[in-house]
Amino acid sequence: MTSGEAGRADADRGDRSGVRTALAGLTTRGRSFLAAGVAAAVCAYVLGQSDLLRVGLLLAALPLVCATVLYRTRYRVAGSRRLSPARVPAGSEARVHLGIDNVSRLPTGLLMLQDRVPYVLGPRPRFVLDRVEAGGRREVSYRVRSDLRGRYPLGPLQLRLSDPFGMCELTRSFSAYDDLTVVPRVQPLPPVRFGGEAKGYGDGRQRSLALAGEDDVIPRGYRYGDDLRRVHWRSTARYGELMVRREEQPQRSRCTVLLDTRGDAFLGAGPDSAFEWAVSGAASVLVHMLERGFSVRLLTDTGSSVPGEGTDGFAGASQESADAAGLMMDTLAVIDHSDQEGLSRAYDVLRGGNEGLLVAFFGDLDEEQAAVAARMRQRSGGAIAFVLDSETWTREATDVPGALSGRPEERLHLLRDAGWTALGVPRGASLEDMWRRADRERSGLTAAGGGEAWG
C-alpha cells in the first residue's frame, strides 16, 4: 500500500474533527485577521457604524473561508516513498525518493514536505514545493547514512499545506512507512585453501564414487521407485536381494559460522567495538563461503540459526544464494547481545551435526567456556577460531598493540591443543589479514616457535 492510499484513509477519519481541526491550523496572520474582524464587529455594534461592521465581517470571514477551503482540499494529495537500495552496508549511503501526486482538479498552494527519520540517519529532511498543478507530480530525494547496523523505520511522511494568503497551515501525516536495513560491512576475502581442508574448496563440491567399472560398483538395496535399469544383477545374486547401482551425486561441502553474542563476552559499543568486528567478520565469512559453493549455516551461542535454513544450512552457488545471503545479512543487521552465560547450547547443536568447516568468532573465554569451545572441534572437519579479548580492545590506543595478557594466551593454547586454528584478534585488525594468517597457521607455514596469536 502506498503512502497516498494510507493518507486518504487518514483523511476520512479526520472529517470527524470538523471545524476544530481546521481552526487549529490558523497561522499567526490568520488569527490576527480573525481577532481584528471580531474587534471591528464589536466596535461597529457599539458605535452603530454599519460600514465598520462590513469591514469586520470581511476580516473575520477571510481566515475562516481559507481554513475551510484548505481543509476540504488537502486530502487530494497522495505520497509515496522508494528506497534505493533498501538494504545497505554500514557506512554506505542510501537514497530515499519521495513522490507527491496531486489527484485533485485544483492546483495546490505552498507545500512543505517532511519525512521522519531516526536521528542516527541524519537530520530530518524538509522540502518546499511551490505549486503542484492538477494531476501533477513532484519528486524529491535525500540521502541517509548510518555507521551502525540495524533496521530503521522511515516515515510517516508529513505534508504541511497552506493557502495562498498564508492564513492557515494544516499538517497531514501519512500512515505508511518503510524500513531501511543497514547490514554489517562485508570485506572481500581471498580464496585461501586451509591445509587439510581439501573438500569444498575449488569448485566447492566433492563427488561420491563413480561407476567407472564393475569393480568400482558400490550397490545399495532397492527402494520403491528406483529405475529397474539400475539393478546390479551380480550384487543381487551375491546378497540374495535386489540391489541397484549408486548414482554419482555431488556432495556439497558444509561450513558453520559460530558467532558468540554473549553480553559478558564483549565490552564496549559502537562501530569500532569488538562485537561489531565479530559481526562483520561472520557476515564476511558467510558471504565468502556462499560464493565458494559451500552450504553455510549461521549459529549463535544461544543455539539458534537463521529462520528458514535447512538441515545443512543455505546452499551456495545456486540461484537462491543471493536470497540466502540477504536473509542472513538481515539477521545479522539486528543481532544483539544475548543473556547466555556459556556456549553449551551451541555445543549441543554442533555435537549432533555433520562434519564440516567450523569458523567461530569468540569473545572473552574463561577456563570453563574455553573447554566447551575446545570440545566443539571433535565433530568438525576443520576449526578456525578468532578470539577477541575485551581487555585488548578496550585498552588505550597509546598502549602497545597486539600485546596479550596471560589469560587470553592460555585460552588460545587450550584451543590449539584441541585442534583449533586459534588466533587472537588485536584492536583494529584487518579481517583479510587475519584470514590469510589463519590459512598459514592451518597450513603449517608459520615459523617454528611462532605460537603468538599475531606478529
GROMACS .gro file of N, CA, C and O in nm, residues 3-119:
model
  468
    3SER      N    1   0.188   0.533   0.033
    3SER     CA    2   0.161   0.633   0.135
    3SER      C    3   0.038   0.714   0.101
    3SER      O    4  -0.034   0.759   0.188
    4GLY      N    5   0.014   0.734  -0.027
    4GLY     CA    6  -0.103   0.809  -0.066
    4GLY      C    7  -0.231   0.739  -0.026
    4GLY      O    8  -0.327   0.802   0.021
    5GLU      N    9  -0.238   0.608  -0.041
    5GLU     CA   10  -0.357   0.534  -0.001
    5GLU      C   11  -0.378   0.544   0.149
    5GLU      O   12  -0.489   0.561   0.197
    6ALA      N   13  -0.269   0.533   0.225
    6ALA     CA   14  -0.282   0.545   0.368
    6ALA      C   15  -0.327   0.685   0.407
    6ALA      O   16  -0.403   0.704   0.501
    7GLY      N   17  -0.279   0.786   0.333
    7GLY     CA   18  -0.316   0.922   0.364
    7GLY      C   19  -0.463   0.948   0.342
    7GLY      O   20  -0.527   1.020   0.419
    8ARG      N   21  -0.521   0.892   0.238
    8ARG     CA   22  -0.664   0.912   0.214
    8ARG      C   23  -0.747   0.844   0.323
    8ARG      O   24  -0.853   0.892   0.361
    9ALA      N   25  -0.698   0.733   0.375
    9ALA     CA   26  -0.770   0.669   0.484
    9ALA      C   27  -0.769   0.758   0.608
    9ALA      O   28  -0.868   0.769   0.680
   10ASP      N   29  -0.656   0.823   0.636
   10ASP     CA   30  -0.649   0.914   0.749
   10ASP      C   31  -0.741   1.033   0.729
   10ASP      O   32  -0.795   1.089   0.823
   11ALA      N   33  -0.759   1.074   0.605
   11ALA     CA   34  -0.844   1.189   0.578
   11ALA      C   35  -0.988   1.161   0.616
   11ALA      O   36  -1.058   1.247   0.667
   12ASP      N   37  -1.036   1.040   0.591
   12ASP     CA   38  -1.173   1.008   0.627
   12ASP      C   39  -1.195   1.016   0.776
   12ASP      O   40  -1.298   1.062   0.823
   13ARG      N   41  -1.096   0.973   0.853
   13ARG     CA   42  -1.110   0.983   0.997
   13ARG      C   43  -1.102   1.127   1.043
   13ARG      O   44  -1.161   1.164   1.143
   14GLY      N   45  -1.028   1.210   0.966
   14GLY     CA   46  -1.015   1.349   1.006
   14GLY      C   47  -1.142   1.428   0.989
   14GLY      O   48  -1.158   1.535   1.049
   15ASP      N   49  -1.238   1.383   0.907
   15ASP     CA   50  -1.362   1.457   0.888
   15ASP      C   51  -1.440   1.470   1.018
   15ASP      O   52  -1.519   1.562   1.034
   16ARG      N   53  -1.423   1.377   1.111
   16ARG     CA   54  -1.499   1.382   1.234
   16ARG      C   55  -1.459   1.501   1.319
   16ARG      O   56  -1.536   1.551   1.400
   17SER      N   57  -1.336   1.545   1.311
   17SER     CA   58  -1.291   1.657   1.394
   17SER      C   59  -1.344   1.790   1.343
   17SER      O   60  -1.346   1.887   1.418
   18GLY      N   61  -1.384   1.799   1.216
   18GLY     CA   62  -1.456   1.913   1.161
   18GLY      C   63  -1.385   2.045   1.177
   18GLY      O   64  -1.267   2.059   1.148
   19VAL      N   65  -1.463   2.141   1.225
   19VAL     CA   66  -1.418   2.280   1.230
   19VAL      C   67  -1.301   2.295   1.326
   19VAL      O   68  -1.209   2.374   1.302
   20ARG      N   69  -1.300   2.219   1.434
   20ARG     CA   70  -1.192   2.233   1.532
   20ARG      C   71  -1.057   2.205   1.471
   20ARG      O   72  -0.958   2.273   1.499
   21THR      N   73  -1.048   2.104   1.384
   21THR     CA   74  -0.922   2.072   1.318
   21THR      C   75  -0.880   2.184   1.225
   21THR      O   76  -0.762   2.221   1.218
   22ALA      N   77  -0.978   2.240   1.151
   22ALA     CA   78  -0.946   2.348   1.058
   22ALA      C   79  -0.899   2.473   1.132
   22ALA      O   80  -0.801   2.537   1.093
   23LEU      N   81  -0.967   2.511   1.240
   23LEU     CA   82  -0.929   2.630   1.315
   23LEU      C   83  -0.795   2.613   1.384
   23LEU      O   84  -0.723   2.711   1.408
   24ALA      N   85  -0.760   2.491   1.421
   24ALA     CA   86  -0.632   2.469   1.487
   24ALA      C   87  -0.515   2.497   1.394
   24ALA      O   88  -0.403   2.521   1.441
   25GLY      N   89  -0.539   2.498   1.263
   25GLY     CA   90  -0.432   2.524   1.168
   25GLY      C   91  -0.414   2.669   1.132
   25GLY      O   92  -0.331   2.701   1.046
   26LEU      N   93  -0.488   2.760   1.193
   26LEU     CA   94  -0.474   2.903   1.163
   26LEU      C   95  -0.334   2.952   1.202
   26LEU      O   96  -0.284   2.923   1.311
   27THR      N   97  -0.273   3.026   1.113
   27THR     CA   98  -0.142   3.085   1.140
   27THR      C   99  -0.157   3.211   1.224
   27THR      O  100  -0.269   3.254   1.257
   28THR      N  101  -0.044   3.271   1.258
   28THR     CA  102  -0.049   3.398   1.333
   28THR      C  103  -0.121   3.505   1.253
   28THR      O  104  -0.200   3.584   1.309
   29ARG      N  105  -0.100   3.507   1.124
   29ARG     CA  106  -0.171   3.603   1.039
   29ARG      C  107  -0.320   3.576   1.039
   29ARG      O  108  -0.402   3.667   1.049
   30GLY      N  109  -0.356   3.450   1.027
   30GLY     CA  110  -0.498   3.416   1.026
   30GLY      C  111  -0.566   3.449   1.158
   30GLY      O  112  -0.679   3.501   1.160
   31ARG      N  113  -0.500   3.421   1.269
   31ARG     CA  114  -0.558   3.454   1.400
   31ARG      C  115  -0.568   3.605   1.418
   31ARG      O  116  -0.663   3.656   1.479
   32SER      N  117  -0.469   3.678   1.366
   32SER     CA  118  -0.475   3.824   1.377
   32SER      C  119  -0.591   3.880   1.298
   32SER      O  120  -0.663   3.971   1.345
   33PHE      N  121  -0.613   3.829   1.177
   33PHE     CA  122  -0.726   3.875   1.096
   33PHE      C  123  -0.857   3.842   1.167
   33PHE      O  124  -0.951   3.924   1.169
   34LEU      N  125  -0.866   3.722   1.223
   34LEU     CA  126  -0.989   3.684   1.291
   34LEU      C  127  -1.014   3.772   1.414
   34LEU      O  128  -1.127   3.819   1.437
   35ALA      N  129  -0.910   3.798   1.491
   35ALA     CA  130  -0.925   3.885   1.609
   35ALA      C  131  -0.959   4.027   1.568
   35ALA      O  132  -1.045   4.093   1.631
   36ALA      N  133  -0.896   4.077   1.461
   36ALA     CA  134  -0.926   4.212   1.415
   36ALA      C  135  -1.069   4.222   1.365
   36ALA      O  136  -1.139   4.323   1.387
   37GLY      N  137  -1.115   4.118   1.297
   37GLY     CA  138  -1.253   4.120   1.248
   37GLY      C  139  -1.354   4.120   1.360
   37GLY      O  140  -1.455   4.192   1.355
   38VAL      N  141  -1.330   4.038   1.462
   38VAL     CA  142  -1.421   4.034   1.576
   38VAL      C  143  -1.421   4.168   1.650
   38VAL      O  144  -1.526   4.222   1.690
   39ALA      N  145  -1.301   4.226   1.669
   39ALA     CA  146  -1.293   4.355   1.736
   39ALA      C  147  -1.365   4.463   1.656
   39ALA      O  148  -1.436   4.550   1.713
   40ALA      N  149  -1.348   4.462   1.525
   40ALA     CA  150  -1.415   4.562   1.442
   40ALA      C  151  -1.566   4.545   1.446
   40ALA      O  152  -1.642   4.644   1.448
   41ALA      N  153  -1.613   4.421   1.449
   41ALA     CA  154  -1.758   4.397   1.456
   41ALA      C  155  -1.815   4.446   1.589
   41ALA      O  156  -1.925   4.505   1.594
   42VAL      N  157  -1.742   4.423   1.698
   42VAL     CA  158  -1.789   4.470   1.829
   42VAL      C  159  -1.794   4.623   1.833
   42VAL      O  160  -1.891   4.685   1.882
   43CYS      N  161  -1.689   4.687   1.782
   43CYS     CA  162  -1.688   4.834   1.779
   43CYS      C  163  -1.800   4.889   1.692
   43CYS      O  164  -1.862   4.992   1.724
   44ALA      N  165  -1.826   4.823   1.580
   44ALA     CA  166  -1.933   4.869   1.492
   44ALA      C  167  -2.067   4.859   1.560
   44ALA      O  168  -2.155   4.946   1.544
   45TYR      N  169  -2.085   4.753   1.639
   45TYR     CA  170  -2.212   4.737   1.712
   45TYR      C  171  -2.227   4.845   1.819
   45TYR      O  172  -2.334   4.901   1.838
   46VAL      N  173  -2.116   4.875   1.889
   46VAL     CA  174  -2.122   4.975   1.996
   46VAL      C  175  -2.141   5.114   1.939
   46VAL      O  176  -2.221   5.197   1.990
   47LEU      N  177  -2.070   5.145   1.831
   47LEU     CA  178  -2.073   5.279   1.773
   47LEU      C  179  -2.183   5.295   1.670
   47LEU      O  180  -2.207   5.408   1.623
   48GLY      N  181  -2.245   5.186   1.630
   48GLY     CA  182  -2.351   5.195   1.530
   48GLY      C  183  -2.301   5.227   1.393
   48GLY      O  184  -2.371   5.294   1.315
   49GLN      N  185  -2.183   5.182   1.358
   49GLN     CA  186  -2.123   5.206   1.226
   49GLN      C  187  -2.138   5.081   1.140
   49GLN      O  188  -2.069   4.981   1.160
   50SER      N  189  -2.226   5.089   1.044
   50SER     CA  190  -2.251   4.973   0.957
   50SER      C  191  -2.134   4.944   0.864
   50SER      O  192  -2.105   4.829   0.832
   51ASP      N  193  -2.065   5.049   0.819
   51ASP     CA  194  -1.950   5.027   0.730
   51ASP      C  195  -1.838   4.955   0.803
   51ASP      O  196  -1.771   4.867   0.745
   52LEU      N  197  -1.816   4.989   0.928
   52LEU     CA  198  -1.714   4.920   1.007
   52LEU      C  199  -1.752   4.775   1.030
   52LEU      O  200  -1.666   4.686   1.037
   53LEU      N  201  -1.884   4.750   1.039
   53LEU     CA  202  -1.929   4.612   1.056
   53LEU      C  203  -1.895   4.529   0.934
   53LEU      O  204  -1.855   4.413   0.945
   54ARG      N  205  -1.910   4.589   0.816
   54ARG     CA  206  -1.877   4.515   0.693
   54ARG      C  207  -1.728   4.482   0.689
   54ARG      O  208  -1.688   4.371   0.649
   55VAL      N  209  -1.646   4.579   0.730
   55VAL     CA  210  -1.502   4.553   0.732
   55VAL      C  211  -1.469   4.443   0.831
   55VAL      O  212  -1.387   4.353   0.804
   56GLY      N  213  -1.529   4.444   0.948
   56GLY     CA  214  -1.504   4.341   1.047
   56GLY      C  215  -1.545   4.203   1.002
   56GLY      O  216  -1.474   4.104   1.024
   57LEU      N  217  -1.661   4.195   0.936
   57LEU     CA  218  -1.706   4.065   0.885
   57LEU      C  219  -1.612   4.013   0.777
   57LEU      O  220  -1.585   3.892   0.771
   58LEU      N  221  -1.562   4.104   0.693
   58LEU     CA  222  -1.469   4.061   0.588
   58LEU      C  223  -1.339   4.009   0.650
   58LEU      O  224  -1.286   3.905   0.608
   59LEU      N  225  -1.287   4.082   0.749
   59LEU     CA  226  -1.163   4.039   0.814
   59LEU      C  227  -1.179   3.905   0.884
   59LEU      O  228  -1.089   3.820   0.884
   60ALA      N  229  -1.293   3.883   0.948
   60ALA     CA  230  -1.315   3.758   1.020
   60ALA      C  231  -1.346   3.642   0.926
   60ALA      O  232  -1.311   3.526   0.954
   61ALA      N  233  -1.413   3.672   0.816
   61ALA     CA  234  -1.453   3.566   0.725
   61ALA      C  235  -1.337   3.513   0.642
   61ALA      O  236  -1.333   3.394   0.606
   62LEU      N  237  -1.238   3.599   0.611
   62LEU     CA  238  -1.129   3.557   0.523
   62LEU      C  239  -1.051   3.438   0.579
   62LEU      O  240  -1.033   3.338   0.508
   63PRO      N  241  -1.001   3.441   0.704
   63PRO     CA  242  -0.929   3.322   0.753
   63PRO      C  243  -1.018   3.200   0.769
   63PRO      O  244  -0.972   3.087   0.749
   64LEU      N  245  -1.148   3.222   0.802
   64LEU     CA  246  -1.238   3.108   0.815
   64LEU      C  247  -1.262   3.041   0.681
   64LEU      O  248  -1.265   2.917   0.671
   65VAL      N  249  -1.281   3.122   0.577
   65VAL     CA  250  -1.300   3.066   0.443
   65VAL      C  251  -1.175   2.992   0.396
   65VAL      O  252  -1.181   2.882   0.340
   66CYS      N  253  -1.057   3.053   0.420
   66CYS     CA  254  -0.932   2.988   0.380
   66CYS      C  255  -0.914   2.854   0.452
   66CYS      O  256  -0.872   2.754   0.391
   67ALA      N  257  -0.945   2.851   0.583
   67ALA     CA  258  -0.931   2.727   0.658
   67ALA      C  259  -1.027   2.621   0.608
   67ALA      O  260  -0.991   2.503   0.597
   68THR      N  261  -1.151   2.661   0.578
   68THR     CA  262  -1.250   2.565   0.529
   68THR      C  263  -1.209   2.508   0.394
   68THR      O  264  -1.215   2.386   0.370
   69VAL      N  265  -1.168   2.596   0.302
   69VAL     CA  266  -1.128   2.551   0.169
   69VAL      C  267  -1.006   2.460   0.177
   69VAL      O  268  -0.999   2.354   0.113
   70LEU      N  269  -0.908   2.499   0.258
   70LEU     CA  270  -0.787   2.418   0.272
   70LEU      C  271  -0.819   2.284   0.336
   70LEU      O  272  -0.764   2.180   0.297
   71TYR      N  273  -0.909   2.284   0.432
   71TYR     CA  274  -0.946   2.160   0.500
   71TYR      C  275  -1.014   2.063   0.404
   71TYR      O  276  -0.995   1.941   0.412
   72ARG      N  277  -1.094   2.118   0.310
   72ARG     CA  278  -1.168   2.032   0.217
   72ARG      C  279  -1.081   1.982   0.102
   72ARG      O  280  -1.114   1.881   0.040
   73THR      N  281  -0.976   2.051   0.071
   73THR     CA  282  -0.895   2.012  -0.046
   73THR      C  283  -0.765   1.943  -0.010
   73THR      O  284  -0.698   1.891  -0.098
   74ARG      N  285  -0.726   1.939   0.114
   74ARG     CA  286  -0.595   1.889   0.149
   74ARG      C  287  -0.582   1.738   0.137
   74ARG      O  288  -0.472   1.685   0.136
   75TYR      N  289  -0.692   1.666   0.126
   75TYR     CA  290  -0.686   1.519   0.121
   75TYR      C  291  -0.661   1.464  -0.018
   75TYR      O  292  -0.648   1.345  -0.034
   76ARG      N  293  -0.655   1.551  -0.115
   76ARG     CA  294  -0.642   1.504  -0.253
   76ARG      C  295  -0.497   1.495  -0.295
   76ARG      O  296  -0.466   1.507  -0.413
   77VAL      N  297  -0.408   1.480  -0.204
   77VAL     CA  298  -0.266   1.467  -0.232
   77VAL      C  299  -0.219   1.329  -0.186
   77VAL      O  300  -0.246   1.290  -0.072
   78ALA      N  301  -0.153   1.256  -0.274
   78ALA     CA  302  -0.102   1.122  -0.242
   78ALA      C  303   0.051   1.125  -0.240
   78ALA      O  304   0.114   1.198  -0.317
   79GLY      N  305   0.108   1.049  -0.150
   79GLY     CA  306   0.254   1.043  -0.138
   79GLY      C  307   0.306   0.902  -0.148
   79GLY      O  308   0.235   0.805  -0.118
   80SER      N  309   0.430   0.889  -0.188
   80SER     CA  310   0.494   0.757  -0.200
   80SER      C  311   0.641   0.772  -0.162
   80SER      O  312   0.698   0.882  -0.165
   81ARG      N  313   0.702   0.659  -0.129
   81ARG     CA  314   0.843   0.657  -0.090
   81ARG      C  315   0.909   0.535  -0.152
   81ARG      O  316   0.850   0.426  -0.155
   82ARG      N  317   1.030   0.553  -0.198
   82ARG     CA  318   1.106   0.443  -0.259
   82ARG      C  319   1.250   0.450  -0.210
   82ARG      O  320   1.313   0.557  -0.217
   83LEU      N  321   1.303   0.337  -0.163
   83LEU     CA  322   1.440   0.330  -0.113
   83LEU      C  323   1.530   0.268  -0.220
   83LEU      O  324   1.494   0.170  -0.284
   84SER      N  325   1.648   0.325  -0.235
   84SER     CA  326   1.742   0.275  -0.334
   84SER      C  327   1.885   0.281  -0.275
   84SER      O  328   1.949   0.386  -0.274
   85PRO      N  329   1.934   0.165  -0.226
   85PRO     CA  330   1.866   0.036  -0.209
   85PRO      C  331   1.799   0.029  -0.073
   85PRO      O  332   1.823   0.114   0.013
   86ALA      N  333   1.719  -0.076  -0.053
   86ALA     CA  334   1.652  -0.095   0.076
   86ALA      C  335   1.742  -0.165   0.177
   86ALA      O  336   1.713  -0.164   0.295
   87ARG      N  337   1.851  -0.226   0.130
   87ARG     CA  338   1.949  -0.291   0.217
   87ARG      C  339   2.086  -0.236   0.183
   87ARG      O  340   2.132  -0.246   0.069
   88VAL      N  341   2.152  -0.174   0.279
   88VAL     CA  342   2.278  -0.104   0.254
   88VAL      C  343   2.378  -0.141   0.362
   88VAL      O  344   2.341  -0.159   0.479
   89PRO      N  345   2.506  -0.158   0.326
   89PRO     CA  346   2.607  -0.187   0.430
   89PRO      C  347   2.629  -0.067   0.520
   89PRO      O  348   2.606   0.049   0.482
   90ALA      N  349   2.673  -0.094   0.641
   90ALA     CA  350   2.702   0.013   0.736
   90ALA      C  351   2.811   0.104   0.680
   90ALA      O  352   2.911   0.057   0.624
   91GLY      N  353   2.792   0.234   0.695
   91GLY     CA  354   2.886   0.331   0.643
   91GLY      C  355   2.859   0.374   0.501
   91GLY      O  356   2.927   0.465   0.451
   92SER      N  357   2.763   0.312   0.433
   92SER     CA  358   2.728   0.349   0.296
   92SER      C  359   2.598   0.428   0.295
   92SER      O  360   2.521   0.425   0.390
   93GLU      N  361   2.576   0.498   0.187
   93GLU     CA  362   2.459   0.583   0.174
   93GLU      C  363   2.348   0.514   0.096
   93GLU      O  364   2.373   0.433   0.006
   94ALA      N  365   2.226   0.548   0.131
   94ALA     CA  366   2.108   0.506   0.056
   94ALA      C  367   2.030   0.632   0.019
   94ALA      O  368   2.032   0.732   0.093
   95ARG      N  369   1.963   0.628  -0.091
   95ARG     CA  370   1.885   0.744  -0.136
   95ARG      C  371   1.736   0.711  -0.122
   95ARG      O  372   1.691   0.604  -0.161
   96VAL      N  373   1.664   0.807  -0.067
   96VAL     CA  374   1.520   0.793  -0.046
   96VAL      C  375   1.451   0.888  -0.143
   96VAL      O  376   1.475   1.008  -0.142
   97HIS      N  377   1.364   0.832  -0.227
   97HIS     CA  378   1.290   0.911  -0.326
   97HIS      C  379   1.146   0.929  -0.278
   97HIS      O  380   1.077   0.830  -0.247
   98LEU      N  381   1.102   1.053  -0.270
   98LEU     CA  382   0.966   1.086  -0.229
   98LEU      C  383   0.890   1.140  -0.349
   98LEU      O  384   0.941   1.221  -0.427
   99GLY      N  385   0.767   1.094  -0.365
   99GLY     CA  386   0.680   1.140  -0.473
   99GLY      C  387   0.551   1.197  -0.419
   99GLY      O  388   0.489   1.139  -0.330
  100ILE      N  389   0.509   1.310  -0.470
  100ILE     CA  390   0.384   1.375  -0.432
  100ILE      C  391   0.298   1.390  -0.556
  100ILE      O  392   0.340   1.449  -0.656
  101ASP      N  393   0.177   1.334  -0.551
  101ASP     CA  394   0.083   1.341  -0.663
  101ASP      C  395  -0.039   1.421  -0.621
  101ASP      O  396  -0.100   1.394  -0.516
  102ASN      N  397  -0.074   1.520  -0.703
  102ASN     CA  398  -0.196   1.597  -0.682
  102ASN      C  399  -0.307   1.530  -0.760
  102ASN      O  400  -0.314   1.540  -0.883
  103VAL      N  401  -0.395   1.460  -0.689
  103VAL     CA  402  -0.501   1.384  -0.756
  103VAL      C  403  -0.632   1.462  -0.762
  103VAL      O  404  -0.734   1.406  -0.799
  104SER      N  405  -0.628   1.590  -0.727
  104SER     CA  406  -0.750   1.672  -0.733
  104SER      C  407  -0.754   1.748  -0.865
  104SER      O  408  -0.661   1.742  -0.946
  105ARG      N  409  -0.861   1.822  -0.885
  105ARG     CA  410  -0.878   1.902  -1.006
  105ARG      C  411  -0.829   2.045  -0.989
  105ARG      O  412  -0.836   2.123  -1.083
  106LEU      N  413  -0.782   2.079  -0.871
  106LEU     CA  414  -0.735   2.214  -0.844
  106LEU      C  415  -0.587   2.209  -0.809
  106LEU      O  416  -0.540   2.113  -0.748
  107PRO      N  417  -0.512   2.313  -0.846
  107PRO     CA  418  -0.371   2.317  -0.807
  107PRO      C  419  -0.356   2.341  -0.658
  107PRO      O  420  -0.444   2.400  -0.593
  108THR      N  421  -0.248   2.291  -0.602
  108THR     CA  422  -0.222   2.310  -0.460
  108THR      C  423  -0.152   2.444  -0.437
  108THR      O  424  -0.099   2.506  -0.529
  109GLY      N  425  -0.152   2.484  -0.312
  109GLY     CA  426  -0.076   2.601  -0.274
  109GLY      C  427   0.065   2.559  -0.234
  109GLY      O  428   0.120   2.460  -0.282
  110LEU      N  429   0.123   2.635  -0.143
  110LEU     CA  430   0.257   2.605  -0.096
  110LEU      C  431   0.255   2.479  -0.009
  110LEU      O  432   0.174   2.467   0.082
  111LEU      N  433   0.345   2.387  -0.038
  111LEU     CA  434   0.355   2.262   0.037
  111LEU      C  435   0.493   2.251   0.102
  111LEU      O  436   0.595   2.280   0.037
  112MET      N  437   0.496   2.211   0.226
  112MET     CA  438   0.623   2.177   0.290
  112MET      C  439   0.621   2.028   0.321
  112MET      O  440   0.533   1.980   0.393
  113LEU      N  441   0.716   1.958   0.265
  113LEU     CA  442   0.724   1.812   0.277
  113LEU      C  443   0.830   1.777   0.379
  113LEU      O  444   0.942   1.829   0.377
  114GLN      N  445   0.797   1.686   0.471
  114GLN     CA  446   0.889   1.645   0.576
  114GLN      C  447   0.876   1.496   0.600
  114GLN      O  448   0.766   1.442   0.608
  115ASP      N  449   0.990   1.430   0.610
  115ASP     CA  450   0.992   1.286   0.635
  115ASP      C  451   1.059   1.260   0.769
  115ASP      O  452   1.164   1.320   0.800
  116ARG      N  453   1.002   1.172   0.847
  116ARG     CA  454   1.059   1.137   0.976
  116ARG      C  455   1.164   1.029   0.960
  116ARG      O  456   1.137   0.925   0.901
  117VAL      N  457   1.281   1.053   1.014
  117VAL     CA  458   1.388   0.955   1.009
  117VAL      C  459   1.451   0.947   1.147
  117VAL      O  460   1.453   1.046   1.222
  118PRO      N  461   1.504   0.831   1.188
  118PRO     CA  462   1.576   0.822   1.316
  118PRO      C  463   1.698   0.914   1.316
  118PRO      O  464   1.758   0.940   1.211
  119TYR      N  465   1.735   0.959   1.432
  119TYR     CA  466   1.843   1.057   1.442
  119TYR      C  467   1.976   1.001   1.395
  119TYR      O  468   2.064   1.077   1.350
   0.00000   0.00000   0.00000
